[in-house]
Short mmCIF file of C-alpha atoms and ligand atoms in Angstrom, two decimals:
data_model
loop_
_atom_site.label_atom_id
_atom_site.label_comp_id
_atom_site.label_asym_id
_atom_site.label_seq_id
_atom_site.Cartn_x
_atom_site.Cartn_y
_atom_site.Cartn_z
CA MET A 65 101.65 92.97 44.87
CA ASP A 66 100.14 95.93 42.65
CA LYS A 67 102.35 98.66 43.45
CA GLU A 68 100.19 101.49 41.89
CA THR A 69 97.43 100.87 44.15
CA THR A 70 99.18 99.45 47.20
CA ASN A 71 99.78 101.84 50.45
CA LEU A 72 101.44 101.33 53.52
CA GLN A 73 98.51 100.56 55.33
CA HIS A 74 96.95 97.95 53.24
CA PHE A 75 100.71 96.33 52.74
CA LEU A 76 100.76 96.07 56.70
CA LEU A 77 96.84 94.67 56.71
CA ASN A 78 97.97 92.18 54.12
CA ARG A 79 100.61 90.98 56.34
CA GLN A 80 98.71 90.92 59.35
CA LYS A 81 97.91 86.81 59.09
CA ASP A 82 102.06 86.15 59.07
CA TYR A 83 102.77 88.53 61.59
CA PRO A 84 100.75 88.83 64.93
CA GLU A 85 102.23 91.81 66.21
CA ALA A 86 100.44 93.81 63.43
CA THR A 87 97.52 94.23 65.62
CA GLY A 88 95.11 97.43 65.05
CA GLU A 89 97.58 99.51 67.63
CA PHE A 90 100.61 98.71 65.85
CA THR A 91 98.99 99.52 62.57
CA SER A 92 97.41 102.89 64.42
CA LEU A 93 100.88 103.46 65.49
CA PHE A 94 102.38 103.45 61.88
CA GLN A 95 99.69 105.24 60.53
CA ASP A 96 100.98 108.08 63.08
CA ILE A 97 104.60 107.80 62.05
CA LEU A 98 103.24 108.25 58.50
CA LEU A 99 101.48 111.25 59.17
CA ALA A 100 104.36 112.83 61.10
CA SER A 101 106.45 112.01 58.41
CA LYS A 102 104.58 113.65 55.78
CA ILE A 103 104.22 117.11 57.66
CA ILE A 104 108.18 116.76 57.88
CA SER A 105 108.49 115.92 54.35
CA ARG A 106 106.32 119.02 53.31
CA GLU A 107 108.41 121.38 55.74
CA VAL A 108 111.50 120.02 53.89
CA ASN A 109 110.59 120.36 50.62
CA LYS A 110 109.64 123.99 51.78
CA ALA A 111 113.26 124.50 52.96
CA GLY A 112 114.72 125.92 49.76
CA LEU A 113 112.22 128.67 49.86
CA VAL A 114 113.19 130.11 53.24
CA GLU A 115 115.53 132.44 51.39
CA ILE A 116 112.19 133.73 49.45
CA LEU A 117 109.91 133.52 52.50
CA GLY A 118 112.19 134.74 55.26
CA LEU A 119 115.29 132.70 56.93
CA THR A 120 115.06 129.95 59.28
CA GLY A 121 115.51 131.39 62.44
CA LYS A 122 114.43 134.81 61.71
CA VAL A 123 111.16 136.43 61.14
CA ASN A 124 109.54 135.66 57.92
CA VAL A 125 107.28 137.65 55.26
CA GLN A 126 104.19 137.07 57.57
CA GLY A 127 105.88 138.39 60.75
CA GLU A 128 106.34 134.73 62.48
CA GLU A 129 109.29 133.28 63.64
CA VAL A 130 110.49 130.42 61.18
CA GLN A 131 111.37 127.82 62.98
CA LYS A 132 114.45 125.60 62.66
CA LEU A 133 113.49 122.38 60.60
CA ASP A 134 114.78 120.09 63.65
CA GLU A 135 113.24 121.73 66.06
CA PHE A 136 109.90 121.25 64.00
CA SER A 137 110.68 117.51 63.49
CA LEU A 138 110.82 116.93 66.65
CA GLU A 139 108.08 118.69 67.73
CA THR A 140 105.96 117.24 65.14
CA PHE A 141 106.63 113.54 66.01
CA VAL A 142 105.90 114.43 69.87
CA LYS A 143 102.78 116.15 69.10
CA VAL A 144 101.42 113.33 66.65
CA MET A 145 102.73 110.33 68.24
CA ARG A 146 101.80 111.03 72.32
CA ARG A 147 97.84 111.31 71.41
CA GLY A 148 97.92 108.04 69.48
CA GLY A 149 97.07 105.85 72.52
CA SER A 150 99.43 103.15 71.27
CA LEU A 151 102.53 104.20 73.11
CA CYS A 152 103.59 104.37 76.80
CA VAL A 153 107.02 106.36 76.24
CA MET A 154 109.23 107.80 74.00
CA ALA A 155 113.05 108.91 73.62
CA SER A 156 114.53 111.33 70.92
CA GLU A 157 117.87 112.10 70.09
CA GLU A 158 117.29 115.76 70.35
CA THR A 159 115.70 115.66 73.73
CA ASP A 160 117.84 115.67 77.04
CA ASP A 161 115.53 113.13 78.70
CA ILE A 162 112.91 110.47 78.03
CA ILE A 163 109.38 112.00 77.03
CA THR A 164 106.86 110.52 78.88
CA ILE A 165 103.08 110.62 77.68
CA PRO A 166 101.16 113.28 79.57
CA ASP A 167 97.97 112.24 81.69
CA LYS A 168 95.50 113.41 79.51
CA TYR A 169 96.57 110.97 76.56
CA PRO A 170 95.93 107.12 76.94
CA LYS A 171 98.82 104.92 77.06
CA GLY A 172 99.75 101.80 75.24
CA LYS A 173 102.12 99.02 75.31
CA TYR A 174 104.73 100.51 72.80
CA VAL A 175 107.80 102.35 72.92
CA LEU A 176 109.04 104.95 70.14
CA VAL A 177 113.04 105.87 69.89
CA PHE A 178 113.62 108.25 66.98
CA ASP A 179 116.23 110.85 65.65
CA PRO A 180 113.57 113.03 63.90
CA LEU A 181 115.85 114.76 61.53
CA ASP A 182 119.08 113.15 61.02
CA GLY A 183 122.12 114.97 59.10
CA SER A 184 120.06 118.26 59.30
CA SER A 185 123.59 120.36 58.88
CA ASN A 186 122.94 119.20 55.02
CA ILE A 187 119.46 121.16 55.00
CA ASP A 188 120.82 124.46 53.10
CA ALA A 189 122.77 122.51 50.31
CA ASN A 190 119.56 120.60 49.48
CA VAL A 191 121.27 117.15 50.57
CA SER A 192 118.69 114.49 51.59
CA ILE A 193 118.44 114.09 55.30
CA GLY A 194 116.22 111.67 57.04
CA THR A 195 114.13 110.48 60.14
CA ILE A 196 115.42 107.10 61.90
CA PHE A 197 112.74 105.25 64.45
CA GLY A 198 112.60 101.88 66.34
CA ILE A 199 109.79 100.60 68.25
CA TYR A 200 109.94 98.40 71.28
CA LYS A 201 107.11 96.92 73.17
CA ARG A 202 107.17 97.99 76.99
CA VAL A 203 108.89 95.59 79.36
CA THR A 204 107.49 97.69 82.59
CA ASP A 205 104.34 95.57 83.81
CA GLU A 206 100.99 97.72 83.86
CA ASN A 207 99.16 95.15 86.16
CA LYS A 208 102.09 95.62 88.93
CA ASP A 209 101.25 99.43 88.41
CA GLU A 210 104.78 99.67 87.28
CA LYS A 211 105.10 103.33 85.26
CA CYS A 212 106.73 103.53 81.83
CA GLY A 213 110.38 104.77 81.82
CA TYR A 214 114.14 104.10 81.34
CA ALA A 215 113.60 100.48 81.33
CA ASP A 216 111.62 100.46 78.62
CA VAL A 217 113.81 102.62 76.41
CA LEU A 218 117.22 100.56 77.35
CA GLN A 219 116.58 97.85 75.32
CA PRO A 220 118.86 96.28 72.71
CA ALA A 221 118.11 96.66 69.28
CA ARG A 222 117.53 92.62 68.95
CA ASP A 223 114.17 93.37 71.05
CA LEU A 224 112.76 95.86 68.17
CA VAL A 225 109.57 94.94 67.10
CA ALA A 226 109.81 97.45 63.88
CA ALA A 227 112.24 100.26 62.90
CA GLY A 228 112.44 102.12 59.81
CA TYR A 229 113.80 105.68 58.28
CA VAL A 230 112.12 108.23 56.25
CA ILE A 231 114.44 109.86 53.49
CA TYR A 232 113.75 113.06 52.40
CA GLY A 233 115.26 113.22 48.77
CA SER A 234 114.70 113.58 45.07
CA SER A 235 111.26 111.79 46.48
CA THR A 236 110.63 110.74 49.92
CA MET A 237 110.75 107.28 51.02
CA PHE A 238 109.44 105.18 53.65
CA VAL A 239 111.66 102.11 54.41
CA TYR A 240 110.76 99.66 57.23
CA SER A 241 110.83 96.47 58.69
CA THR A 242 108.83 94.15 61.24
CA GLY A 243 110.81 91.28 61.05
CA GLN A 244 109.48 90.29 57.76
CA GLY A 245 111.87 91.75 55.05
CA VAL A 246 112.40 95.26 54.56
CA HIS A 247 110.11 97.22 52.18
CA GLY A 248 109.95 100.80 50.55
CA PHE A 249 107.48 102.91 49.81
CA THR A 250 107.44 106.40 47.94
CA LEU A 251 105.29 109.20 48.78
CA ASP A 252 103.22 110.41 45.49
CA PRO A 253 102.46 113.77 46.57
CA SER A 254 99.44 114.18 44.30
CA VAL A 255 97.80 111.48 46.05
CA GLY A 256 99.35 112.19 49.61
CA GLU A 257 100.16 108.23 50.09
CA PHE A 258 103.21 105.98 50.44
CA LEU A 259 102.89 103.68 47.67
CA LEU A 260 104.61 100.59 47.58
CA SER A 261 108.05 100.47 45.57
CA HIS A 262 110.44 98.35 46.65
CA GLU A 263 109.32 95.00 47.79
CA ASP A 264 111.52 92.82 49.94
CA ILE A 265 114.83 95.13 49.57
CA LYS A 266 118.18 92.79 49.90
CA ILE A 267 121.54 94.01 50.16
CA PRO A 268 124.12 92.46 48.08
CA LYS A 269 126.47 90.20 50.54
CA LYS A 270 129.94 91.94 49.22
CA SER A 271 129.86 95.24 47.91
CA LYS A 272 132.38 97.71 46.04
CA ILE A 273 131.70 100.83 48.09
CA TYR A 274 132.66 102.22 51.08
CA SER A 275 131.45 105.37 52.68
CA VAL A 276 133.52 107.12 55.71
CA ASN A 277 134.34 110.28 56.77
CA GLU A 278 138.20 110.07 55.69
CA GLY A 279 139.41 113.31 56.90
CA ASN A 280 139.51 111.29 60.50
CA TYR A 281 141.93 108.69 59.03
CA ASN A 282 145.11 109.62 61.13
CA LYS A 283 142.75 109.66 64.42
CA TRP A 284 141.63 105.73 63.60
CA SER A 285 142.79 103.02 65.16
CA ASP A 286 145.26 100.51 63.17
CA GLY A 287 142.79 98.02 62.59
CA VAL A 288 140.36 100.69 60.91
CA LYS A 289 143.49 102.26 58.71
CA ARG A 290 144.72 99.05 57.70
CA TYR A 291 141.27 98.23 56.48
CA ILE A 292 140.73 101.35 54.67
CA ASP A 293 144.27 101.08 52.90
CA TYR A 294 143.21 97.33 52.05
CA LEU A 295 140.01 98.87 50.31
CA LYS A 296 141.97 100.96 48.11
CA ALA A 297 144.82 98.52 47.10
CA GLU A 298 144.38 97.29 43.44
CA ASP A 299 143.56 93.65 43.27
CA LYS A 300 141.29 92.20 40.43
CA GLU A 301 140.52 88.95 42.09
CA THR A 302 138.48 90.81 45.01
CA ASP A 303 137.60 93.62 43.16
CA ARG A 304 139.54 96.31 44.95
CA PRO A 305 139.66 99.14 44.43
CA TYR A 306 136.32 99.99 46.27
CA LYS A 307 134.59 103.01 45.08
CA ALA A 308 134.21 106.05 47.90
CA ARG A 309 130.78 107.45 48.16
CA TYR A 310 130.16 109.59 51.58
CA ILE A 311 127.44 111.95 51.61
CA GLY A 312 127.83 112.53 55.33
CA SER A 313 124.26 112.10 55.98
CA LEU A 314 123.53 109.02 57.72
CA VAL A 315 119.97 107.54 56.20
CA ALA A 316 121.11 108.85 52.52
CA ASP A 317 124.48 106.95 52.95
CA PHE A 318 122.36 103.88 54.31
CA HIS A 319 120.13 103.87 52.04
CA ARG A 320 122.22 103.92 48.79
CA ASN A 321 124.36 100.85 50.12
CA LEU A 322 121.40 99.08 51.00
CA LEU A 323 120.35 99.34 47.14
CA TYR A 324 123.52 98.92 45.78
CA GLY A 325 125.62 97.14 48.83
CA GLY A 326 128.18 98.89 50.44
CA ILE A 327 129.74 99.20 53.93
CA PHE A 328 128.99 102.65 55.71
CA MET A 329 131.61 103.65 59.15
CA TYR A 330 131.59 105.72 61.53
CA PRO A 331 134.32 104.28 63.57
CA ARG A 332 135.49 105.38 67.34
CA ASP A 333 138.68 108.12 66.68
CA LYS A 334 141.13 110.19 69.00
CA LYS A 335 138.55 112.75 69.39
CA SER A 336 135.22 110.63 69.65
CA LYS A 337 136.38 107.69 71.68
CA ASN A 338 133.12 105.80 71.47
CA GLY A 339 132.22 107.20 67.56
CA LYS A 340 129.58 109.79 67.15
CA LEU A 341 126.50 107.72 66.70
CA ARG A 342 123.66 107.07 68.70
CA LEU A 343 123.31 103.25 69.43
CA LEU A 344 119.25 103.64 70.31
CA TYR A 345 118.13 106.34 67.51
CA GLU A 346 120.76 105.62 64.80
CA ALA A 347 122.74 102.54 64.86
CA GLY A 348 120.27 100.32 66.56
CA PRO A 349 117.59 100.79 64.20
CA LEU A 350 119.57 101.00 61.00
CA ALA A 351 121.15 97.33 62.38
CA TYR A 352 117.71 96.11 62.93
CA ILE A 353 116.82 96.73 59.13
CA VAL A 354 120.20 95.69 57.31
CA LYS A 355 120.00 92.18 59.39
CA GLN A 356 116.79 91.99 58.16
CA ALA A 357 117.76 93.02 54.31
CA GLY A 358 120.29 90.35 54.69
CA GLY A 359 123.24 92.67 55.75
CA TYR A 360 124.98 92.82 59.09
CA ALA A 361 126.00 95.68 61.49
CA SER A 362 129.04 95.81 63.82
CA ASP A 363 130.94 97.99 66.53
CA GLY A 364 134.06 96.47 65.09
CA LYS A 365 134.09 93.47 67.45
CA LYS A 366 130.14 92.67 67.91
CA ASP A 367 126.68 92.55 66.69
CA ILE A 368 125.34 96.20 67.30
CA LEU A 369 121.94 94.07 67.98
CA ASP A 370 123.36 92.62 70.94
CA ILE A 371 124.23 95.71 72.85
CA VAL A 372 122.33 96.89 75.92
CA PRO A 373 122.17 100.60 76.25
CA ASP A 374 123.12 101.79 79.79
CA LYS A 375 122.35 105.36 78.96
CA ILE A 376 119.73 106.98 76.09
CA HIS A 377 122.32 109.02 74.60
CA GLN A 378 124.91 106.32 74.14
CA ARG A 379 127.17 106.34 71.31
CA VAL A 380 128.66 103.19 69.62
CA PRO A 381 131.45 102.63 66.66
CA LEU A 382 129.20 101.76 63.42
CA PHE A 383 130.03 99.57 60.82
CA ILE A 384 127.30 98.43 58.50
CA GLY A 385 126.39 97.03 55.36
CA SER A 386 127.08 94.15 53.13
CA GLU A 387 128.02 91.38 55.47
CA GLU A 388 131.06 90.10 53.90
CA ASP A 389 132.73 93.81 54.20
CA VAL A 390 131.54 94.22 57.85
CA LYS A 391 132.90 90.78 58.73
CA LYS A 392 136.17 91.56 56.90
CA LEU A 393 136.44 94.86 58.94
CA GLU A 394 136.17 92.94 61.99
CA GLU A 395 138.75 90.34 61.17
CA PHE A 396 141.27 94.08 60.60
CA ILE A 397 140.46 95.21 63.93
CA LYS A 398 140.70 91.59 65.41
CA LYS A 399 144.33 91.32 63.87
CA ASN A 400 145.47 94.96 64.18
CA GLY A 401 143.88 96.34 67.07
CA ASP A 402 140.91 98.87 67.88
CA ASP A 403 143.05 101.39 70.14
CA VAL A 404 142.89 105.16 69.50
P1 LIG B 701 123.39 114.50 63.82
O1 LIG B 701 122.83 113.38 64.42
O2 LIG B 701 124.07 115.91 64.42
O3 LIG B 701 122.95 115.17 62.49
O4 LIG B 701 124.65 113.87 63.18
C1 LIG B 701 124.61 112.62 62.25
C2 LIG B 701 125.33 112.63 61.09
C3 LIG B 701 125.03 111.72 60.16
O5 LIG B 701 124.17 111.87 59.47
C4 LIG B 701 126.15 111.43 59.39
O6 LIG B 701 126.57 110.06 59.30
C5 LIG B 701 127.28 111.81 60.51
O7 LIG B 701 126.81 112.82 61.31
C6 LIG B 701 128.79 112.76 59.56
O8 LIG B 701 129.46 113.14 60.59
P2 LIG B 701 130.81 113.88 59.95
O9 LIG B 701 130.05 115.14 59.63
O10 LIG B 701 131.83 113.94 61.19
O11 LIG B 701 131.17 113.03 59.01
MG1 LIG B 702 121.52 112.25 64.15
#
């Protein structure tokens, strides 16, 4: 497709014919996500100016309270998405409970799970951060007068009908899948549109990069320790040692590995027995995307896509990226154990 003139709306419209899910309701849901992302992107890009305009959490030069960016992102998402008419319920990493749609707004057949601003501890250092989202269809039955609720949110990532992320980096990018490959769009601020920049992204089957917080090495299971030792050992035939690349910002680490190949890991450890990352808002949507790009995501033993959450804030160990690398890690865990 002609990249210079293809925005996300056109791209989606063009695909409606091979993707029955892409109804008007679905497209309008995507449009709302794009709007929220553009607003967050604008604020993230201004973040460097807070020293000049007034520190976050303090009062700015106009005498207004400057809101923290993660709170701002959550509020923006909720405000934009709840009035769109296509959602019946939402859940977010930043809220204790599910987010219901107030009665004054129409309700739709979709469910949104999202992390409004992941990696926000990196903002002050001008490091890339991101928004992650997943979309399910509601499973409660409107015709039986069932209310939207936990059952709609607690679905395995395999049942997602779409997932994506926005990366606020040197430029802002929107990457998504609706089960027909993974496509990336870059925000052209001069026209205020996300334009097609990366059509049909495929992750290399095997990589040369690993991304993990290695400061936790002594807290990991033997399986994970032996795997990392293996990646660092020299062997010409299997192209080792691997390079280590870790930003500490999930969307940024994932995005780089998606484009270049790589394995990102956040294993369980002695302190965080279930790992750090959340199944619904982080691991699940990215597992769906990586699968669509030809990669794989595992909790060390099984496919992340098959895990049915029983709590909305459930955490899960995450190994995600190039398929052969993630499978190799599973072999090491199987052989050496995963006890911490
Ligand atoms: P957050 O949801 O509180 O922002 O934390 C998630 C972030 C991820 O972006 C990143 O992969 C991970 O935490 C880094 O954790 P650590 O600092 O322990 O390496
Ligand atoms: Mg997060």
